[in-house]
Coordinates of C-alpha atoms (C1' of nucleotides) in Angstrom, one line a residue:
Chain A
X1 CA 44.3 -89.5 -29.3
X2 CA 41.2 -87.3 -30.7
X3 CA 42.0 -85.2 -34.1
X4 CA 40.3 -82.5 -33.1
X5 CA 42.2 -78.7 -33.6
X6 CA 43.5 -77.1 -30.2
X7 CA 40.7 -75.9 -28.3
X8 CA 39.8 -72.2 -27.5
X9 CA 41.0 -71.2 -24.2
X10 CA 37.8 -72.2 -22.2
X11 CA 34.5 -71.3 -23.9
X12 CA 33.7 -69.7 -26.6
X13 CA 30.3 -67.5 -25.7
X14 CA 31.4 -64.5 -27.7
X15 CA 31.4 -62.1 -25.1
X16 CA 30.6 -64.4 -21.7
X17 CA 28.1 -61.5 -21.1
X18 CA 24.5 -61.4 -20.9
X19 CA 22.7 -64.9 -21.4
X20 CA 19.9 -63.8 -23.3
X21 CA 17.1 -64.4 -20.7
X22 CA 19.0 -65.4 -17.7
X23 CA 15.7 -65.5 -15.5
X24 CA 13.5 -67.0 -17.6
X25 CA 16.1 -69.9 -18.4
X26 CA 16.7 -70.2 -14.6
X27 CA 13.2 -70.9 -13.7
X28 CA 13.1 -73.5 -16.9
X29 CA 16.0 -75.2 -15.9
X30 CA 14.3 -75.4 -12.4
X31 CA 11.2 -76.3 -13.2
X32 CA 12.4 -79.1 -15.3
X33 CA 14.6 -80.5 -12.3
X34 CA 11.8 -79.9 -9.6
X35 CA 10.3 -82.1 -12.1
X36 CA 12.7 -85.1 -12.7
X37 CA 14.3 -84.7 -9.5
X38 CA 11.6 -83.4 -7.2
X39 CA 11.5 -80.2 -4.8
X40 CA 13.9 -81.5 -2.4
X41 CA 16.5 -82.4 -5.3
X42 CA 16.2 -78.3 -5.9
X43 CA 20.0 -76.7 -5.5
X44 CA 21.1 -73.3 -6.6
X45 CA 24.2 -74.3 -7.5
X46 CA 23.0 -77.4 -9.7
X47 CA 20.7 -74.2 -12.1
X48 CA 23.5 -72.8 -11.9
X49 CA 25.9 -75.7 -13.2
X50 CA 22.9 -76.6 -15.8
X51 CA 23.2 -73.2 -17.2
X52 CA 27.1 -72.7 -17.1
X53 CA 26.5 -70.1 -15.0
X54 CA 28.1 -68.8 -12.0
X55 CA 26.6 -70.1 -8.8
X56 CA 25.9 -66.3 -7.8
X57 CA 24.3 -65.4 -10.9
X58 CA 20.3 -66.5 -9.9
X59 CA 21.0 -63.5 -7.0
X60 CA 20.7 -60.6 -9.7
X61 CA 16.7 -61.7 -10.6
X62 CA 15.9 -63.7 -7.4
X63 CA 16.1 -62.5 -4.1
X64 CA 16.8 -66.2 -2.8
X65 CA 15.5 -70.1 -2.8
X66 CA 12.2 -68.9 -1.8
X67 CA 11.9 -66.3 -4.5
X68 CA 12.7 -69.0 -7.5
X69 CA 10.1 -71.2 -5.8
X70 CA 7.6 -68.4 -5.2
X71 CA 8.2 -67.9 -9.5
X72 CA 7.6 -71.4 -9.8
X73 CA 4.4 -71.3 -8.5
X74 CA 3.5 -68.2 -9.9
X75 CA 3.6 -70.2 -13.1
X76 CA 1.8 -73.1 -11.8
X77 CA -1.1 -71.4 -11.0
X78 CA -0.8 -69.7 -14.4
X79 CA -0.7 -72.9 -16.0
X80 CA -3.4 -74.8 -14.1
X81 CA -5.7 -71.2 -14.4
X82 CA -5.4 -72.3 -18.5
X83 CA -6.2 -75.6 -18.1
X84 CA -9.2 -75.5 -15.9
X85 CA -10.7 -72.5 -18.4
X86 CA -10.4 -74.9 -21.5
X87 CA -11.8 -77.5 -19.9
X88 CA -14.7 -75.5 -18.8
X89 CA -15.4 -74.3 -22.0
X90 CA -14.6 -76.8 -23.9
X91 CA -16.9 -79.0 -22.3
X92 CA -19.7 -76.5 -22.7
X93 CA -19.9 -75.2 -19.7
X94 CA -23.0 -76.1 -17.2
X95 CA -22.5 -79.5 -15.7
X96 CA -20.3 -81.1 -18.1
X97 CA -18.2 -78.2 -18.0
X98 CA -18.1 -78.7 -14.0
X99 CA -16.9 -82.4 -14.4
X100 CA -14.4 -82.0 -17.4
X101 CA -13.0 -78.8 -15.1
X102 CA -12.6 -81.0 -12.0
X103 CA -10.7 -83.6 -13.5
X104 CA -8.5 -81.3 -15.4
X105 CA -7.8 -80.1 -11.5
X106 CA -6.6 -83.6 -11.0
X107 CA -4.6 -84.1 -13.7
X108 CA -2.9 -81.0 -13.9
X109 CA -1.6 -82.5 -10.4
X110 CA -0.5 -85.7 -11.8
X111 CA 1.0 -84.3 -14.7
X112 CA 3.1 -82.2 -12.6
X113 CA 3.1 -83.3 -9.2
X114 CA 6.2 -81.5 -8.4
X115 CA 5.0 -78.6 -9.8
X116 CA 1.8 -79.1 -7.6
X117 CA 4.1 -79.6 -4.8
X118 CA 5.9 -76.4 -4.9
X119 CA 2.1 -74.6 -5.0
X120 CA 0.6 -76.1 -2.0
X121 CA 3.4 -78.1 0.2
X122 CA 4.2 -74.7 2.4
X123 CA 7.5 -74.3 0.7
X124 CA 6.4 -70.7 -0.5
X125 CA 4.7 -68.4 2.5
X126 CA 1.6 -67.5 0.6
X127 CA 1.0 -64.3 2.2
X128 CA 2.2 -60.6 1.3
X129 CA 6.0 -61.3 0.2
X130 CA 4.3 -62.6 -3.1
X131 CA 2.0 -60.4 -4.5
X132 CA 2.1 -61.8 -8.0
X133 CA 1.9 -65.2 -6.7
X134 CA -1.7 -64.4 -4.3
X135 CA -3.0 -63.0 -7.6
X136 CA -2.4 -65.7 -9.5
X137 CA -3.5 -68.4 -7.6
X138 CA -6.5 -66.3 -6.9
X139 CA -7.4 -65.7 -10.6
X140 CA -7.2 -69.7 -10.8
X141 CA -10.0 -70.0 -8.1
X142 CA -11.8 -67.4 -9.4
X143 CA -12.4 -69.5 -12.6
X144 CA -13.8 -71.6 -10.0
X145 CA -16.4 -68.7 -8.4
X146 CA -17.6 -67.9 -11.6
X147 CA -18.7 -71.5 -13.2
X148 CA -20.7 -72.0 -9.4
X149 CA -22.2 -68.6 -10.1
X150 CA -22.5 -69.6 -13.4
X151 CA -24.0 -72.8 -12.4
X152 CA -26.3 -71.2 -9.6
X153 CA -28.0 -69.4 -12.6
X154 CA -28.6 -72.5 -14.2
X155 CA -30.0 -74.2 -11.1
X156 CA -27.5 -76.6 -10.6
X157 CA -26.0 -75.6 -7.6
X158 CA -27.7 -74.4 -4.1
X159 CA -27.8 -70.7 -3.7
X160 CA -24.8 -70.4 -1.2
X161 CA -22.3 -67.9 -1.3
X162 CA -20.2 -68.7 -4.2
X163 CA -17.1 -68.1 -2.4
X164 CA -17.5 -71.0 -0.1
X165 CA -18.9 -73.4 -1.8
X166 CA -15.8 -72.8 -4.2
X167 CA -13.4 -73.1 -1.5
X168 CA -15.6 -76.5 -0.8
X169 CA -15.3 -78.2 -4.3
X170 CA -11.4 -76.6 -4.3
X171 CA -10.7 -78.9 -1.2
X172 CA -12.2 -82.1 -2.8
X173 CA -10.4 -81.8 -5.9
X174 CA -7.6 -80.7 -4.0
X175 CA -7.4 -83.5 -1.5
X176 CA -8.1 -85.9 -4.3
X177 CA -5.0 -84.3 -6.2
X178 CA -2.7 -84.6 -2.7
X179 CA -3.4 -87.8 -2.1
X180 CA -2.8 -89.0 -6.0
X181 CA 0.7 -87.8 -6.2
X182 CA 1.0 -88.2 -2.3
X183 CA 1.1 -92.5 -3.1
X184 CA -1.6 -92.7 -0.6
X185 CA -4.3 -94.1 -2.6
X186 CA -4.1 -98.2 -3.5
X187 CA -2.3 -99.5 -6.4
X188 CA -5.4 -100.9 -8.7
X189 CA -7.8 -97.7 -7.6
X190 CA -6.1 -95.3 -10.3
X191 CA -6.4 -91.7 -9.0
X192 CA -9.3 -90.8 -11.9
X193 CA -11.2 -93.2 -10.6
X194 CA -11.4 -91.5 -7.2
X195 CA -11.6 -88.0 -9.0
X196 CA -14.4 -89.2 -11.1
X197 CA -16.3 -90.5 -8.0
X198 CA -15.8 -87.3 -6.6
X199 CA -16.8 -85.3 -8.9
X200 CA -20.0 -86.7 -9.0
X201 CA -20.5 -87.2 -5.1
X202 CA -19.5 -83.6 -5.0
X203 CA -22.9 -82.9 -6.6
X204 CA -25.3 -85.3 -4.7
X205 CA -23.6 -86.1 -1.4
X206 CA -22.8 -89.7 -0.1
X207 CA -25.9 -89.6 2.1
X208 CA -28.8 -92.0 0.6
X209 CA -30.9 -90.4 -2.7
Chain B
X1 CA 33.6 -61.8 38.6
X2 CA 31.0 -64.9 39.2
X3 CA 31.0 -66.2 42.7
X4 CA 30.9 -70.2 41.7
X5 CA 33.0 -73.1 42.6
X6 CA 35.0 -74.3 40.1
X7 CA 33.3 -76.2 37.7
X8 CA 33.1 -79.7 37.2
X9 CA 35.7 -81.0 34.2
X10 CA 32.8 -80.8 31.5
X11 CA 29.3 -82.7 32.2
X12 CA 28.8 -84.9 34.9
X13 CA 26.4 -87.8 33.8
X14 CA 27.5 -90.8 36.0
X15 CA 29.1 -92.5 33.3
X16 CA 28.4 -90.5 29.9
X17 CA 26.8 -93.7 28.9
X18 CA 23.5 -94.9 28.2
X19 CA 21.2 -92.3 27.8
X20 CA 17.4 -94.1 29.0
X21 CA 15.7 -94.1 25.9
X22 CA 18.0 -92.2 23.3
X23 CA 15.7 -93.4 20.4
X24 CA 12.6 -92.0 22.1
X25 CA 14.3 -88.8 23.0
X26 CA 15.3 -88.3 19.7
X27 CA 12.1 -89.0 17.9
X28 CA 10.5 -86.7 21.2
X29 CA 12.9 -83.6 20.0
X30 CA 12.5 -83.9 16.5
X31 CA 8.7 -83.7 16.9
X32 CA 9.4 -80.4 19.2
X33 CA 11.6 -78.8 16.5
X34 CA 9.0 -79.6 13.8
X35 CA 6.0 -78.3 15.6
X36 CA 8.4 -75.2 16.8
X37 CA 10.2 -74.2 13.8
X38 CA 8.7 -76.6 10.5
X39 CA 9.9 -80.0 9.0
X40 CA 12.5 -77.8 7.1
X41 CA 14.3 -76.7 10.2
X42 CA 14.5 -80.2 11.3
X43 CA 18.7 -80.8 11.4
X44 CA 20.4 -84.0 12.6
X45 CA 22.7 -82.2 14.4
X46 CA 20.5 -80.1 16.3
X47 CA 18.5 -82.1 17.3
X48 CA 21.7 -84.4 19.0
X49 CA 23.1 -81.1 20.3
X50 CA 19.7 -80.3 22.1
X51 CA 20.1 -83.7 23.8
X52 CA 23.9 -83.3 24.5
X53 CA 24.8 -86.4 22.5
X54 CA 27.1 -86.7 19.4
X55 CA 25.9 -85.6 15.6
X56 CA 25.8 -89.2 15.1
X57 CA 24.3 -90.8 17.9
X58 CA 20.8 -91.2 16.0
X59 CA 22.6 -93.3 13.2
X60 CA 22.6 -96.0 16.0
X61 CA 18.4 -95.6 16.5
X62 CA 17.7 -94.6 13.1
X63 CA 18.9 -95.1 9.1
X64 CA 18.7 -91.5 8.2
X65 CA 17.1 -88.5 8.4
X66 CA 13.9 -90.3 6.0
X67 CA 13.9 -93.2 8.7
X68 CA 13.4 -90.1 11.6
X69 CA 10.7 -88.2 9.6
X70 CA 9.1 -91.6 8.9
X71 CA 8.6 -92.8 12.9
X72 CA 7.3 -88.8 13.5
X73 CA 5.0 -89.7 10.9
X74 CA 4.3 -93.2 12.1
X75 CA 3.4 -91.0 15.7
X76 CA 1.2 -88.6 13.6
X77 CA -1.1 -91.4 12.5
X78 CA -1.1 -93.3 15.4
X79 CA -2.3 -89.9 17.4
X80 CA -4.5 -89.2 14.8
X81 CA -6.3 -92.7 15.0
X82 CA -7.1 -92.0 18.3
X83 CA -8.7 -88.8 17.8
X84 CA -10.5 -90.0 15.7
X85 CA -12.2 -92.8 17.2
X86 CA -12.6 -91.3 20.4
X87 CA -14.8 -88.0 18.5
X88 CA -16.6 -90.7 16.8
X89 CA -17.5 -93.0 20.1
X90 CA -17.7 -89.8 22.1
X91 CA -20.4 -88.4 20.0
X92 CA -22.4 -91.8 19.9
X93 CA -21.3 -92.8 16.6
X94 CA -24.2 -92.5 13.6
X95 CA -24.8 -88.8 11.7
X96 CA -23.7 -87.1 14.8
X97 CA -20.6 -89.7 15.6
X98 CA -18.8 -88.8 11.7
X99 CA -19.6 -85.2 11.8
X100 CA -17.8 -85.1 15.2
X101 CA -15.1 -87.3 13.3
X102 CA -14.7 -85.0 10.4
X103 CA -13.9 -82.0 12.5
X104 CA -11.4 -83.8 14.9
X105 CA -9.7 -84.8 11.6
X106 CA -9.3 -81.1 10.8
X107 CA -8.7 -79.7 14.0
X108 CA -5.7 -82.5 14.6
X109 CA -4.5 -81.3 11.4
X110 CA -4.1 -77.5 12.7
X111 CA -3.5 -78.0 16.6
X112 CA -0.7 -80.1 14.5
X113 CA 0.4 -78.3 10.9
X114 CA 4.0 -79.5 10.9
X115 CA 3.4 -82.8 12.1
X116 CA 0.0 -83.0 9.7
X117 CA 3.3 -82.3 7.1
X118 CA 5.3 -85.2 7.8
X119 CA 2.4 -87.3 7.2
X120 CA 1.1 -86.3 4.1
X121 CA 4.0 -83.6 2.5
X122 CA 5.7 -86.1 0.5
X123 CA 8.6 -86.5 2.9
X124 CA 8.8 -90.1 3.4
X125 CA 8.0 -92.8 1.1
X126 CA 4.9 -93.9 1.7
X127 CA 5.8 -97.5 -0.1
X128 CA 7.3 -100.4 1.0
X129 CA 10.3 -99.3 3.0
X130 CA 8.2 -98.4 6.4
X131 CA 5.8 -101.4 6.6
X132 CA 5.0 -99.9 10.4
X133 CA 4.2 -96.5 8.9
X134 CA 2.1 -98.1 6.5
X135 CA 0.2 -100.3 8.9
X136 CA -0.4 -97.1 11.3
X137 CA -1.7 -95.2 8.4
X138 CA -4.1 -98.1 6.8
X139 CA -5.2 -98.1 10.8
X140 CA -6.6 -94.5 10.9
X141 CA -7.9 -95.0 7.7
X142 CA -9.7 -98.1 8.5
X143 CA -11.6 -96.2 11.8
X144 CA -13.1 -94.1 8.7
X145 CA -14.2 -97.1 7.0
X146 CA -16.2 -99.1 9.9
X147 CA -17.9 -95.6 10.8
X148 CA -18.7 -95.7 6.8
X149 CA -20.0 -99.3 7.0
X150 CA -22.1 -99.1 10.3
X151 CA -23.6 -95.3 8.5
X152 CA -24.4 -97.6 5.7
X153 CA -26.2 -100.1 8.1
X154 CA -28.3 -97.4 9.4
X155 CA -29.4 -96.3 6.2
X156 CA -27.5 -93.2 6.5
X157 CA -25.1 -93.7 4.2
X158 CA -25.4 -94.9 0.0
X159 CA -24.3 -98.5 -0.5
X160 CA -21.3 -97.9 -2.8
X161 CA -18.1 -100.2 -1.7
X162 CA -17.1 -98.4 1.3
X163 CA -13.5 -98.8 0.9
X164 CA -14.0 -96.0 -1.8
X165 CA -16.4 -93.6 -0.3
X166 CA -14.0 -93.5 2.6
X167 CA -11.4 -92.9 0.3
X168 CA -13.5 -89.5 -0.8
X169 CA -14.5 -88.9 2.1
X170 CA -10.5 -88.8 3.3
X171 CA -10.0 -86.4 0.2
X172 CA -12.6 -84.1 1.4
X173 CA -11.3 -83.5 5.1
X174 CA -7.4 -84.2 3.9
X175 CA -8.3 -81.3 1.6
X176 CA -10.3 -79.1 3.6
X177 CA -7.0 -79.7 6.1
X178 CA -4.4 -78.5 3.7
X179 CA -5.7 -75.4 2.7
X180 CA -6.2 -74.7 6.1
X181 CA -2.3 -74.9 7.2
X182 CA -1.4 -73.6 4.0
X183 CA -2.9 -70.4 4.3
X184 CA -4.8 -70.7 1.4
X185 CA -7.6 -69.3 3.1
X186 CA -8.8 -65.8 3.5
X187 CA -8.2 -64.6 7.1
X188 CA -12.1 -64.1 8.9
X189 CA -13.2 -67.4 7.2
X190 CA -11.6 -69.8 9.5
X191 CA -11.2 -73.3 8.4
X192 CA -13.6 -74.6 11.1
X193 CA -15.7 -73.3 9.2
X194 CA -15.1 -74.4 5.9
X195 CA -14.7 -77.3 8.1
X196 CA -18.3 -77.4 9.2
X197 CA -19.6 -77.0 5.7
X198 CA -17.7 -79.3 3.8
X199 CA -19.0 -82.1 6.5
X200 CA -22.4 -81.3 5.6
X201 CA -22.2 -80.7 2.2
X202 CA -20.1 -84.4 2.0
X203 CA -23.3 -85.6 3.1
X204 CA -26.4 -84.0 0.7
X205 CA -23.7 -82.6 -2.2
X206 CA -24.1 -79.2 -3.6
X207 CA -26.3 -79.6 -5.9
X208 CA -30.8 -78.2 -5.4
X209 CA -32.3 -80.0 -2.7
Chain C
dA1 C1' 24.1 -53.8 -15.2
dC2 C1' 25.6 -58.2 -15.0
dC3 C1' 28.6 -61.8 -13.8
dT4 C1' 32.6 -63.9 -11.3
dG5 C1' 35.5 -66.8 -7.6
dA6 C1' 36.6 -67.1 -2.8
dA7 C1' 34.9 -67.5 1.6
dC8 C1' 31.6 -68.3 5.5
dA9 C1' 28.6 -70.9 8.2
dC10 C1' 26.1 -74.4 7.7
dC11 C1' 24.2 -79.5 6.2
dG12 C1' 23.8 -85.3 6.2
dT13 C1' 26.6 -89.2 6.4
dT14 C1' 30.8 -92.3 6.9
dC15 C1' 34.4 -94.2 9.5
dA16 C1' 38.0 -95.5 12.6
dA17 C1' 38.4 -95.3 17.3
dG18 C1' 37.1 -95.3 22.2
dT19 C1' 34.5 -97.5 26.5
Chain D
dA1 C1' 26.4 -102.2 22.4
dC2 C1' 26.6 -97.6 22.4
dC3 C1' 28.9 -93.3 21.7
dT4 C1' 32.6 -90.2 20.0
dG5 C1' 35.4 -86.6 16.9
dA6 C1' 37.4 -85.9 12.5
dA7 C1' 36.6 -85.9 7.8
dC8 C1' 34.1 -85.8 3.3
dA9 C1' 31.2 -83.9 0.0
dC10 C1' 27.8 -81.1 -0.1
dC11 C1' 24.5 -76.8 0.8
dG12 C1' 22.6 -71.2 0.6
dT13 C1' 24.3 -66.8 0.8
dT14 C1' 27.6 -62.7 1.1
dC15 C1' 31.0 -59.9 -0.7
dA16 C1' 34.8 -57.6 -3.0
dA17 C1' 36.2 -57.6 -7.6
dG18 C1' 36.0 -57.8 -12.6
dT19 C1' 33.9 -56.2 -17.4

DNA sequence: ACCTGAACACCGTTCAAGT
DNA sequence: ACCTGAACACCGTTCAAGT
């Protein structure tokens, strides 16, 4: 028998009403299961549960699923848009900039491989229905465009339209990143080890000097 | 008011018994769905229903639904083996043989998007529990590394450990693939074409001549 | 406006039973 | 051996109703 006075009919939450940030606390709670639990683990039900919250309630600030996951990635790209800045500048820019910015690709992706997975695994259609999600992800790349303009300036990169070389060294780092927190790459051949060869094949090709 | 002869109690089927090959027709539908309708449309139950059998015939062919996904993806890199070595032996092998390579890899990736998903999308564990998976997908990979070690013969290709250029070299094309089906990129630059550049980029880098 | 429970039409998987 | 229907414990989503 536990002393404990009678309890209050059910809960107390003074008036059971609005939940401070019911959105923002929605797409915290499933971030953080997407990353314990990964995407598939995902259920509306179990944010709501988490948040003592009806199952219904995610429907008055997300239109459905997709919606929470298009938010999620919103916020990905938002997040990995900071970290490849930093590193850029923090580095100095120029070539070490380059570097320290493609492995900060790569380990924003291992840091948060779920996270990653919700960005690029084709749960989200990345077309019109999300126009805060395109820009977003396209203000990441563009950090991209501008250090290979940057770097074109400098004469460190071959004058070729910006844009595709970008979309180039994105699918290196990228593929690098997929197949890190894919499993596909041996146990003993760590995934920076690959991104670091990368990164500097990426400059000077595998073809002989 | 249909002019037919009365019909038959239910089904006819001789004896409603064995089906031919049920496991092949399974794995057969399930690879229809996913290239119809997306891995995430794949249900057990439809895909028994399509082929008139019980929701839980497949348990007798296959564990779960992972064990399904894992043979389609054990199919994928099987397929994709062949592609692969037949561009590189059709094209002669050498410089001309692994650019011919690089852009099957691609093109098998979107002729096949859902499929391409199985494989690499994070649905199956890759580990231990699908030692034939594994095998099939160590096999396409290894057609990569004897193209790698006869370029390196010819002088074409640096004399790092091949094991790991191959490895980047898979990264490149694996990425270059994924933005592709993912409709990361902009409509009028098709992903042959990024295709196209990022096999000869892999070869002389980005960097000033 | 914001939140609720009940209800609907689905899932994957288990299991005792049939041939 | 191979297949079956019924049942279980889940889903996402809709909707009338409450405050």
């Amino acid at each position: 028998m536990r002393l404990m006075a009678a309890r209050k009919p059910e809960r107390k939450r003074k008036n059971a009403y609005h939940h401070g940030n019911l959105r923002q606390a929605l797409l915290d709670q499933a971030v953080q299961t997407i990353g314990r639990q990964g995407v598939e683990a995902l259920t509306l039900r179990g944010v709501g549960a988490n948040l003592r919250v009806s199952r219904t309630a995610l429907y008055r600030h997300f239109a459905d699923k997709r919606a929470l996951l298009a938010a999620v990635a919103t916020e990905g790209f938002r997040t990995l848009r900071t970290a490849l800045l930093s590193a850029w500048d923090g580095a100095g820019r120029g070539q070490p900039g380059f570097e320290a910015m493609g492995l900060a690709y790569v380990r924003f992706a291992i840091a948060n491989p779920a996270y990653y997975r919700v960005m690029f695994g084709g749960f989200v259609d990345q077309s019109s229905a999300h126009p805060e999600l395109v820009a977003e992800a396209r203000a990441a790349f563009q950090v991209l465009v501008d250090s290979i303009v940057e770097q074109q300036h400098l004469g460190l990169v071959r004058n070729d339209d910006p844009e595709r070389l970008s979309r180039y060294v994105w699918a290196v780092v990228h593929g690098v990143a997929m197949l890190a927190i894919d499993g596909q790459l041996p146990p003993g051949h760590p995934a920076e080890q690959l991104a670091a060869l990368a990164i500097g094949r990426l400059r000077t090709g595998i073809g002989v000097g």
